[in-house]
Short mmCIF file of C-alpha atoms and ligand atoms in Angstrom, two decimals:
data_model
loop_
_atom_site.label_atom_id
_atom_site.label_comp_id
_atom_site.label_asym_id
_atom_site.label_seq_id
_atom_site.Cartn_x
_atom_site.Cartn_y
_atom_site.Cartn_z
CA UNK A 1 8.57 9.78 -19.07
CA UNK A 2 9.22 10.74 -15.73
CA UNK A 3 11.34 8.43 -13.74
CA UNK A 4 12.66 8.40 -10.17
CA UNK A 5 16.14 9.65 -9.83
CA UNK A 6 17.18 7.11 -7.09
CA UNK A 7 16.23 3.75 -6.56
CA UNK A 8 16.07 1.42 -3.41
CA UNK A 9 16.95 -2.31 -3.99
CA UNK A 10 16.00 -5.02 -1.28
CA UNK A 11 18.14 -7.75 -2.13
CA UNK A 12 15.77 -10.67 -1.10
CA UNK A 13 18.61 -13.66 -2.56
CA UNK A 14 18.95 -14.92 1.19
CA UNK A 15 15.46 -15.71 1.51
CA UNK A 16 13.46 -16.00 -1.65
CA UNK A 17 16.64 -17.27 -3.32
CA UNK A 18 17.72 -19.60 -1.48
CA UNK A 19 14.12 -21.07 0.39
CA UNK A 20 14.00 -23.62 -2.82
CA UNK A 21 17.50 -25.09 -3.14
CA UNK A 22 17.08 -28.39 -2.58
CA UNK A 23 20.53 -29.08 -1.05
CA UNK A 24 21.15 -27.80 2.74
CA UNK A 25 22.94 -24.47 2.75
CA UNK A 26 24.68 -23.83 5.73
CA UNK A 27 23.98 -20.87 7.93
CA UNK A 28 27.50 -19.18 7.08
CA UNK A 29 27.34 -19.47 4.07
CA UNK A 30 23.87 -17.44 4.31
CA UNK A 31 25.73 -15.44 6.38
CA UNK A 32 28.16 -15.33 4.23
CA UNK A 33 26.14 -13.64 1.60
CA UNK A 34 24.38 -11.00 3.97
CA UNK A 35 27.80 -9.44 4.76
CA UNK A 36 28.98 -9.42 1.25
CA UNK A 37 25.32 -7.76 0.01
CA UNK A 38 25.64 -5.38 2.68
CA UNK A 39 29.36 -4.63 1.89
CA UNK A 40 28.40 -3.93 -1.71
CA UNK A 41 26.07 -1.45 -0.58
CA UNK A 42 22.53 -2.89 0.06
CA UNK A 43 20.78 -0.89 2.09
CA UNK A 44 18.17 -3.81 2.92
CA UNK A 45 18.42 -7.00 3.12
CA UNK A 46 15.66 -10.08 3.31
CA UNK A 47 17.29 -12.42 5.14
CA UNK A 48 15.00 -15.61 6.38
CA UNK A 49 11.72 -16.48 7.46
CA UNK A 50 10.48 -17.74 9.88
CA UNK A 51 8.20 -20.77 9.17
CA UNK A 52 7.47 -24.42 9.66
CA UNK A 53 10.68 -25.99 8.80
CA UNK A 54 8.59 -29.43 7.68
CA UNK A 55 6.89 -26.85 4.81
CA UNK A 56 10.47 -25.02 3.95
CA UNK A 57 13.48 -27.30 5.34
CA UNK A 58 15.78 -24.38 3.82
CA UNK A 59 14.86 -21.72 6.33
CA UNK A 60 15.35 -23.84 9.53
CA UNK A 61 18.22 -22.32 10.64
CA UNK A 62 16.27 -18.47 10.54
CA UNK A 63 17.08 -17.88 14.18
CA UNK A 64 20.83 -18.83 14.03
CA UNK A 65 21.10 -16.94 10.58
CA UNK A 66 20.02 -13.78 12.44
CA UNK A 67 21.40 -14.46 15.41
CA UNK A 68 24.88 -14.86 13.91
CA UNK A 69 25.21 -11.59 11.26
CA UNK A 70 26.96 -8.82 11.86
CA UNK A 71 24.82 -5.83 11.22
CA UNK A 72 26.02 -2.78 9.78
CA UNK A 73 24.30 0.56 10.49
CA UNK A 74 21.92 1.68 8.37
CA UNK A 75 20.53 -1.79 6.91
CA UNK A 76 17.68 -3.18 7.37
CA UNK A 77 17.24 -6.74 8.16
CA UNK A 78 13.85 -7.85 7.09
CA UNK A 79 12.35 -11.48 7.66
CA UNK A 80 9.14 -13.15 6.57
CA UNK A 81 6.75 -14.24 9.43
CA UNK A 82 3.11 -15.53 8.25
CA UNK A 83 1.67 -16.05 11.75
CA UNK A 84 1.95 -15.19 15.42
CA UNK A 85 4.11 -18.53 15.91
CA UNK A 86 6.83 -16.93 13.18
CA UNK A 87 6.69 -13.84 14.77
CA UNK A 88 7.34 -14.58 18.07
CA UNK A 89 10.22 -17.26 16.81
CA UNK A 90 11.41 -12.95 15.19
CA UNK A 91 10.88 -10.84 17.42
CA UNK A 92 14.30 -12.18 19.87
CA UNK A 93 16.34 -11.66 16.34
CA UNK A 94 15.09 -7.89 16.34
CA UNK A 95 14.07 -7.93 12.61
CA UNK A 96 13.80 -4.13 11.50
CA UNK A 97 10.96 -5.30 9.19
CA UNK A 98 9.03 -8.10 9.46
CA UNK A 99 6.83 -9.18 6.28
CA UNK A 100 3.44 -10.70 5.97
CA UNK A 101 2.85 -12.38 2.25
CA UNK A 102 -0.85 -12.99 1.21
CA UNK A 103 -1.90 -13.66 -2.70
CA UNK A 104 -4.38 -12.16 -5.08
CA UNK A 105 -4.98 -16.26 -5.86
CA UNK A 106 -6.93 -18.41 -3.41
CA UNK A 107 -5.31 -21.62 -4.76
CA UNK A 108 -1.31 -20.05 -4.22
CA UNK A 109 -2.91 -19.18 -0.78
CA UNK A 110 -3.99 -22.10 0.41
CA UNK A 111 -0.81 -24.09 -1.11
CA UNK A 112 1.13 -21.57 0.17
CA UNK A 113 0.34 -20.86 3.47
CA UNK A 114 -2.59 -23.70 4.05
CA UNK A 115 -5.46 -21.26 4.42
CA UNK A 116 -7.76 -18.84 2.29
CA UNK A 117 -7.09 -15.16 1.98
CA UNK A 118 -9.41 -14.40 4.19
CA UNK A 119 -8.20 -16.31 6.65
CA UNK A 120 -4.70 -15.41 6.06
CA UNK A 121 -5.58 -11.48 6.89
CA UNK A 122 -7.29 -12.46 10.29
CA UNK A 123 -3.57 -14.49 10.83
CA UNK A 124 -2.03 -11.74 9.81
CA UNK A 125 -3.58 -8.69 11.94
CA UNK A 126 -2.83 -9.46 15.13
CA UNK A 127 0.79 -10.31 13.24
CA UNK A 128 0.78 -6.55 11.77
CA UNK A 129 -0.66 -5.24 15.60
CA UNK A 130 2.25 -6.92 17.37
CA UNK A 131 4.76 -5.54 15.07
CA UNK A 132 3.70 -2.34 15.26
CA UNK A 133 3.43 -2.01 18.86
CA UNK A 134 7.25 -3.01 19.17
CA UNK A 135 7.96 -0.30 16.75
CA UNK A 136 8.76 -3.03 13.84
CA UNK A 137 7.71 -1.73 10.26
CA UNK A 138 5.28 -3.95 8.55
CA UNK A 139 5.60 -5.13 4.92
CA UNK A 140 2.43 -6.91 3.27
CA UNK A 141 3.31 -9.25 -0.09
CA UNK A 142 0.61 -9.72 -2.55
CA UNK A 143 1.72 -12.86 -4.93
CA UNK A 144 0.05 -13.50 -8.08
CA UNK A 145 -0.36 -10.24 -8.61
CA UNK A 146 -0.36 -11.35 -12.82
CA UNK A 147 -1.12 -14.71 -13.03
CA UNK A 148 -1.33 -18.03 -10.48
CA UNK A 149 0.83 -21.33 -11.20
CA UNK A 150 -3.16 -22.87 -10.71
CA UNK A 151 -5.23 -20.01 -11.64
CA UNK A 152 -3.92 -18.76 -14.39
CA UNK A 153 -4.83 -14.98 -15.01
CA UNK A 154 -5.69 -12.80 -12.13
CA UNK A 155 -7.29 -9.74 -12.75
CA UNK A 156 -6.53 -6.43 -11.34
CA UNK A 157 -9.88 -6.06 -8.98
CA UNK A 158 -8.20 -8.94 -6.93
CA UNK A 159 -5.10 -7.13 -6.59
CA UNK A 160 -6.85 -4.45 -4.94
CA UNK A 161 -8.78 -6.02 -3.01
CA UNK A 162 -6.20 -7.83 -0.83
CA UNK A 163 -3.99 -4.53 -0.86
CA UNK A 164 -7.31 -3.12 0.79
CA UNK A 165 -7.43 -5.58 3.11
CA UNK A 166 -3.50 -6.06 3.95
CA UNK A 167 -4.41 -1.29 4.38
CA UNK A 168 -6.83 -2.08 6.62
CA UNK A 169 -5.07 -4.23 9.25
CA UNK A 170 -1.94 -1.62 9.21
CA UNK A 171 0.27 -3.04 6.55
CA UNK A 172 2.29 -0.23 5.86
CA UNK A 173 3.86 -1.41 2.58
CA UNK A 174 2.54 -3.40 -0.60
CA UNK A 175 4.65 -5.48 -2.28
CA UNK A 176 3.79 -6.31 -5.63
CA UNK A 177 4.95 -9.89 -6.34
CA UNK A 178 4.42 -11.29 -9.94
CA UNK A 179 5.50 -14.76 -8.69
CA UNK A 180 5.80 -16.93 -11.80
CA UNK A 181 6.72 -14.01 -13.60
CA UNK A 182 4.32 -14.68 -16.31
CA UNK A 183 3.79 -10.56 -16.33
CA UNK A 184 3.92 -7.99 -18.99
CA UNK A 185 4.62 -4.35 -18.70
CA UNK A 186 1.10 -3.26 -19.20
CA UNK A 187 0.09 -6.32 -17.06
CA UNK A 188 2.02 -5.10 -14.07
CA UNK A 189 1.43 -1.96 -14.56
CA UNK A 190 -2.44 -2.14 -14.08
CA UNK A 191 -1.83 -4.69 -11.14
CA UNK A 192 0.74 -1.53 -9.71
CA UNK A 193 -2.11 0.66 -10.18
CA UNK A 194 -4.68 -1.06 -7.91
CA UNK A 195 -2.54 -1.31 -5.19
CA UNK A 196 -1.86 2.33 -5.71
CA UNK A 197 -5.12 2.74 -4.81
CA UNK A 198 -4.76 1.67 -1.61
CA UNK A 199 -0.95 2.59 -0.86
CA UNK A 200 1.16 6.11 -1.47
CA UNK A 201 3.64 6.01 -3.96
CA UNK A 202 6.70 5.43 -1.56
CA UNK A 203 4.98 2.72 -0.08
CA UNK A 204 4.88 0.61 -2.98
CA UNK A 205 7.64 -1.71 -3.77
CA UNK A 206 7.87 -4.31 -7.15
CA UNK A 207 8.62 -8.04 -7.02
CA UNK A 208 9.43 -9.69 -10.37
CA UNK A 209 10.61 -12.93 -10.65
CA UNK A 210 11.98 -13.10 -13.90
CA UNK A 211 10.88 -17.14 -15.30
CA UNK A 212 9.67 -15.66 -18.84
CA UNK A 213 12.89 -13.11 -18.79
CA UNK A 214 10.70 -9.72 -18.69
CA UNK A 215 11.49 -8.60 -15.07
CA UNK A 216 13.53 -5.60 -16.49
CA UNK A 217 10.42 -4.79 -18.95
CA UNK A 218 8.57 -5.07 -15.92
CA UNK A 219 10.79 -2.50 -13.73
CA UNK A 220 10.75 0.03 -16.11
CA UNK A 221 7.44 -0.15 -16.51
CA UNK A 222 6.57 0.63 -12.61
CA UNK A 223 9.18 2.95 -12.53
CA UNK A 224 7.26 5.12 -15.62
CA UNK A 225 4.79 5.63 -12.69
CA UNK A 226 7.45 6.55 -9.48
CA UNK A 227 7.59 3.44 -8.32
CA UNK A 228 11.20 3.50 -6.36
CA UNK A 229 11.36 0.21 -4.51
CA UNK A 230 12.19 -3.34 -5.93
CA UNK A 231 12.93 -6.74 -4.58
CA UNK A 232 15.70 -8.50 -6.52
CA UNK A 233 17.89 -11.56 -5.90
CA UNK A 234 21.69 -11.71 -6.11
CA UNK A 235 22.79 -13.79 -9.00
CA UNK A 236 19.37 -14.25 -9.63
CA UNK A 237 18.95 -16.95 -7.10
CA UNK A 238 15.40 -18.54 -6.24
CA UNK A 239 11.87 -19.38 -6.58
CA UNK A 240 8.89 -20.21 -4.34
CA UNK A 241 8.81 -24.19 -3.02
CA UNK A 242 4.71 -23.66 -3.79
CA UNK A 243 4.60 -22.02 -7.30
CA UNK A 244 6.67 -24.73 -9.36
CA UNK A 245 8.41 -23.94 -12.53
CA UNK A 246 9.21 -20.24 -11.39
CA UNK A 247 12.59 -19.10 -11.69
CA UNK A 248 14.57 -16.90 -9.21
CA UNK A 249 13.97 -12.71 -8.87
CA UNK A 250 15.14 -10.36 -11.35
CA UNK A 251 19.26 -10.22 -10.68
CA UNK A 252 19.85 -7.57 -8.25
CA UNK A 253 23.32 -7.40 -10.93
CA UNK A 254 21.03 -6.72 -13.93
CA UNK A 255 19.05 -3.80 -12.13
CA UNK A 256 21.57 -2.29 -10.43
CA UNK A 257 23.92 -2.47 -14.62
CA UNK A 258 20.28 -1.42 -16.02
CA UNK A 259 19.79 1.60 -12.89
CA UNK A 260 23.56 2.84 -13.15
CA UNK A 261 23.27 2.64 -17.09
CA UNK A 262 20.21 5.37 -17.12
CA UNK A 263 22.01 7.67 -14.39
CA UNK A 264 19.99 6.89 -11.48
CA UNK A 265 21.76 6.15 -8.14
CA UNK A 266 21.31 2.58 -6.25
CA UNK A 267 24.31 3.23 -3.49
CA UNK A 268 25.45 -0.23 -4.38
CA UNK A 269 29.12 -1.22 -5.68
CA UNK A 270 28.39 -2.88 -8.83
CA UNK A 271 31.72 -4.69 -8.98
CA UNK A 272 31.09 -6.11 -5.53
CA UNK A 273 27.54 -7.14 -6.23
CA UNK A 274 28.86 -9.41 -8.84
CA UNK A 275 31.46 -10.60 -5.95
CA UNK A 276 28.90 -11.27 -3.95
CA UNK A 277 26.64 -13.13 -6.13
CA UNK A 278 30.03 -15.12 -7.47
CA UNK A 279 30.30 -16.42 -4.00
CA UNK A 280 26.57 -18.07 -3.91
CA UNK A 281 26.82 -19.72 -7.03
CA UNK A 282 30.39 -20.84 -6.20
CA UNK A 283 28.90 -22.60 -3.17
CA UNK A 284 25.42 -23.77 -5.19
CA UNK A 285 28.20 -24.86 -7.86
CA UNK A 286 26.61 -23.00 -10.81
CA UNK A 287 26.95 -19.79 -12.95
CA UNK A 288 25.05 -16.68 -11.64
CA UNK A 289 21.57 -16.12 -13.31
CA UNK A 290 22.78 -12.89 -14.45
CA UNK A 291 23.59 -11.38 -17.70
CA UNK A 292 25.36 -8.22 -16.45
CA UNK A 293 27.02 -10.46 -13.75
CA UNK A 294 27.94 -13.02 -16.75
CA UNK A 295 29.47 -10.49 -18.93
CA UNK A 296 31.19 -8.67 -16.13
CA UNK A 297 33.11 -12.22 -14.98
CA UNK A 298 33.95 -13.19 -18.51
CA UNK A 299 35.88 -9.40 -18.90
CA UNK A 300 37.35 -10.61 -15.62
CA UNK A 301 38.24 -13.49 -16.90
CA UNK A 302 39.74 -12.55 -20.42
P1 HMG B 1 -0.19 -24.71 9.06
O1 HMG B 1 0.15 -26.16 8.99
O2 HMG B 1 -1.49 -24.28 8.55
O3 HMG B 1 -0.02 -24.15 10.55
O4 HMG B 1 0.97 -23.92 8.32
P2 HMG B 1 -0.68 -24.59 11.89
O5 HMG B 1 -0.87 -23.33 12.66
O6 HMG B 1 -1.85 -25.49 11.65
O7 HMG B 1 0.48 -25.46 12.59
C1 HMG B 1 0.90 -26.74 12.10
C2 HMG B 1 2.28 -27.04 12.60
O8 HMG B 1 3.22 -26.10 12.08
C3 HMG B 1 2.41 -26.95 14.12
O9 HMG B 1 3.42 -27.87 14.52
C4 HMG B 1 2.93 -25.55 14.34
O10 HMG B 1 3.63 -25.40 15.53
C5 HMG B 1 3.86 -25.39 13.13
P3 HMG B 1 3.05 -29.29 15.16
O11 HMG B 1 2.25 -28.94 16.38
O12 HMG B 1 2.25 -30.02 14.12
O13 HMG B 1 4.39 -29.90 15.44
N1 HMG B 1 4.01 -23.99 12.76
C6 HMG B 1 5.18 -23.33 12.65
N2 HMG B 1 6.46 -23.74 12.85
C7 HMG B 1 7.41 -22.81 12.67
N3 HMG B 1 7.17 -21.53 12.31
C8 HMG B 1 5.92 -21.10 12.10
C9 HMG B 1 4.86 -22.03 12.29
N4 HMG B 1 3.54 -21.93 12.17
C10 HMG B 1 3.02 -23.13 12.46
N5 HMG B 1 5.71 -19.85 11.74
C11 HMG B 1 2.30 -22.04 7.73
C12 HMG B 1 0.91 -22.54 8.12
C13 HMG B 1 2.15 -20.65 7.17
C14 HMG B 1 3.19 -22.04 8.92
C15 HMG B 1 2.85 -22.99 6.66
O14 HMG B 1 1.93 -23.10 5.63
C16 HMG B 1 4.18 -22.56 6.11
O15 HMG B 1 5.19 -22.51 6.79
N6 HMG B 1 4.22 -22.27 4.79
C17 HMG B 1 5.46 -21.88 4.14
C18 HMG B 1 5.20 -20.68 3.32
C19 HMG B 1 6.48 -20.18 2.71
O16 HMG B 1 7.45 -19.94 3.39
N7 HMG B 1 6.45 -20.01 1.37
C20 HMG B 1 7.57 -19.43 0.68
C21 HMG B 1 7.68 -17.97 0.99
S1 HMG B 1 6.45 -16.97 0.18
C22 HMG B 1 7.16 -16.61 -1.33
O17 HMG B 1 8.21 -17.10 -1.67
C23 HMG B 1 6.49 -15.57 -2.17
C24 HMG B 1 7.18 -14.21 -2.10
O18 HMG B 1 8.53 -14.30 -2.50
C25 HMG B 1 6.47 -13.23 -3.00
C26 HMG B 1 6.25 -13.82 -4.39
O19 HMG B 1 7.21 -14.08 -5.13
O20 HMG B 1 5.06 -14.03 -4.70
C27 HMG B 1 7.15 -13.62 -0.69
MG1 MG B 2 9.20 -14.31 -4.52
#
């Protein structure tokens, strides 16, 4: 088994976490959470995106949120923009990475972003052109990448296919989103495997929402074939507004106890992770979604 010997997190907890909580959380306290992930040693953060506030009231605030933070060298602020309007709304909050999101399902594309995948690549090239041209690195999501909340399976070939088309408009890196997290080691590792078809290695990145608890499975699987880059939330926050039932990301707590356990070097402060993700579900009034972050707290505690 070979595995990488370093792993890069993105914690995506400000965005993907928190885009479904139902209750208005105010912009410090987003804020709140970007300085504490980046204190703990996140070297990348997703912080917002930047779409119609009538489709995802929680994001509203995007520009404020990234107006307001207090960047620290060496992160990378990353925000989601799924047409020109979003990234124009970015481009005065000088994202380092902006992030297009397509699916491998044509249902979760049109109730996600109202159009087909088709037409979500045409909105999305002249998205991935301006970005580009301003020097902005360009991240392409591919949802579903396992199975669709209203397509059920999705097979590989589909996979590919959109990581061939997000290639040929200048995407330059896949992210491999199992949405409902309905995926399966050998499952993700065959949808992995199409989009490395289309993308290197180190331009690969996993995206496991953990609903049917095998998001770890599902890490260690794509690492088995070098894959280096994962998405995960803090305290496990989240879920997508358009893919109901799903639970939040993989806990960027568990990976980082799971990463530190085999030997392999994150950068992140484990004990301030689990501050930071104690400070979201303090103000979301709930216990983190974490085991490691769980078991580390109740030590505290005792
Ligand atoms: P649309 O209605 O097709 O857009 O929405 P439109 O171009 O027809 O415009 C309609 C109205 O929306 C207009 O306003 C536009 O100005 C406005 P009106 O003239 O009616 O007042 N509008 C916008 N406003 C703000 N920002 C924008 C924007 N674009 C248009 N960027 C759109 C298309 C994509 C905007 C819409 O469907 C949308 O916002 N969807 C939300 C998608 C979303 O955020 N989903 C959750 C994130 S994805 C996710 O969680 C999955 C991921 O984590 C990976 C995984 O787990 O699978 C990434
Ligand atoms: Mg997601």
């Amino acid at each position: 088994m070979k595995l990488p010997s370093r792993v890069k997190l993105v914690d995506v907890g400000p965005r993907d976490g928190l885009q479904n909580e139902k209750e208005p959380v105010p912009a410090e306290v987003k804020i709140g959470l970007v300085h504490r992930l980046q204190d703990a040693g996140l070297k990348e953060i997703e912080v917002t995106s930047f779409v119609s506030p009538r489709w995802v009231p929680q994001m509203a605030d995007a520009a404020e949120v990234m107006a307001k933070i207090e960047r620290k060298p060496g992160v990378r602020y990353s925000v989601l923009t799924p047409n020109m309007k979003g990234f124009e709304a970015a481009l005065d909050s000088r994202p380092d990475e902006i992030v297009v999101f397509g699916a491998a399902s044509e249902a979760f594309s049109q109730r996600n972003i109202n159009c087909s995948i088709a037409e979500s690549i045409e909105r999305f090239a002249p998205v991935v052109a301006a970005a580009r041209a301003h020097g902005i690195h360009v991240r392409g999501v591919v949802s579903c990448v396992v199975g669709c909340p209203y397509e059920g399976d999705i097979a590989p070939e589909r996979v590919g296919m959109v990581a061939r088309l997000m290639k040929e408009i200048g995407v330059q890196h896949a992210g491999v989103a199992d949405t409902i997290g309905v995926g399966t080691p050998l499952k993700v590792q065959r949808a992995m495997e199409a989009v490395l078809g289309h993308f290197a290695v180190d331009d690969v990145s996993g995206h496991f929402h953990d609903t049917y608890g095998m998001a770890l499975a599902n890490t260690l699987a794509a690492m088995e074939m070098g894959v280096w880059q994962y998405d995960t939330s803090s305290a496990g926050l989240g879920g997508c507004p358009y893919a109901k039932g799903a639970t939040g990301n993989v806990a960027t707590e568990d990976v980082v106890f799971m990463l530190h356990g085999m030997g392999i070097d994150t950068g992140i402060d484990f004990d301030k992770l689990v501050d930071a993700g104690e400070y979201i579900s303090g103000f979301l009034g709930r216990k983190p979604n974490s085991r490691a972050a769980t078991a580390t707290l109740n030590k505290r505690a005792a």
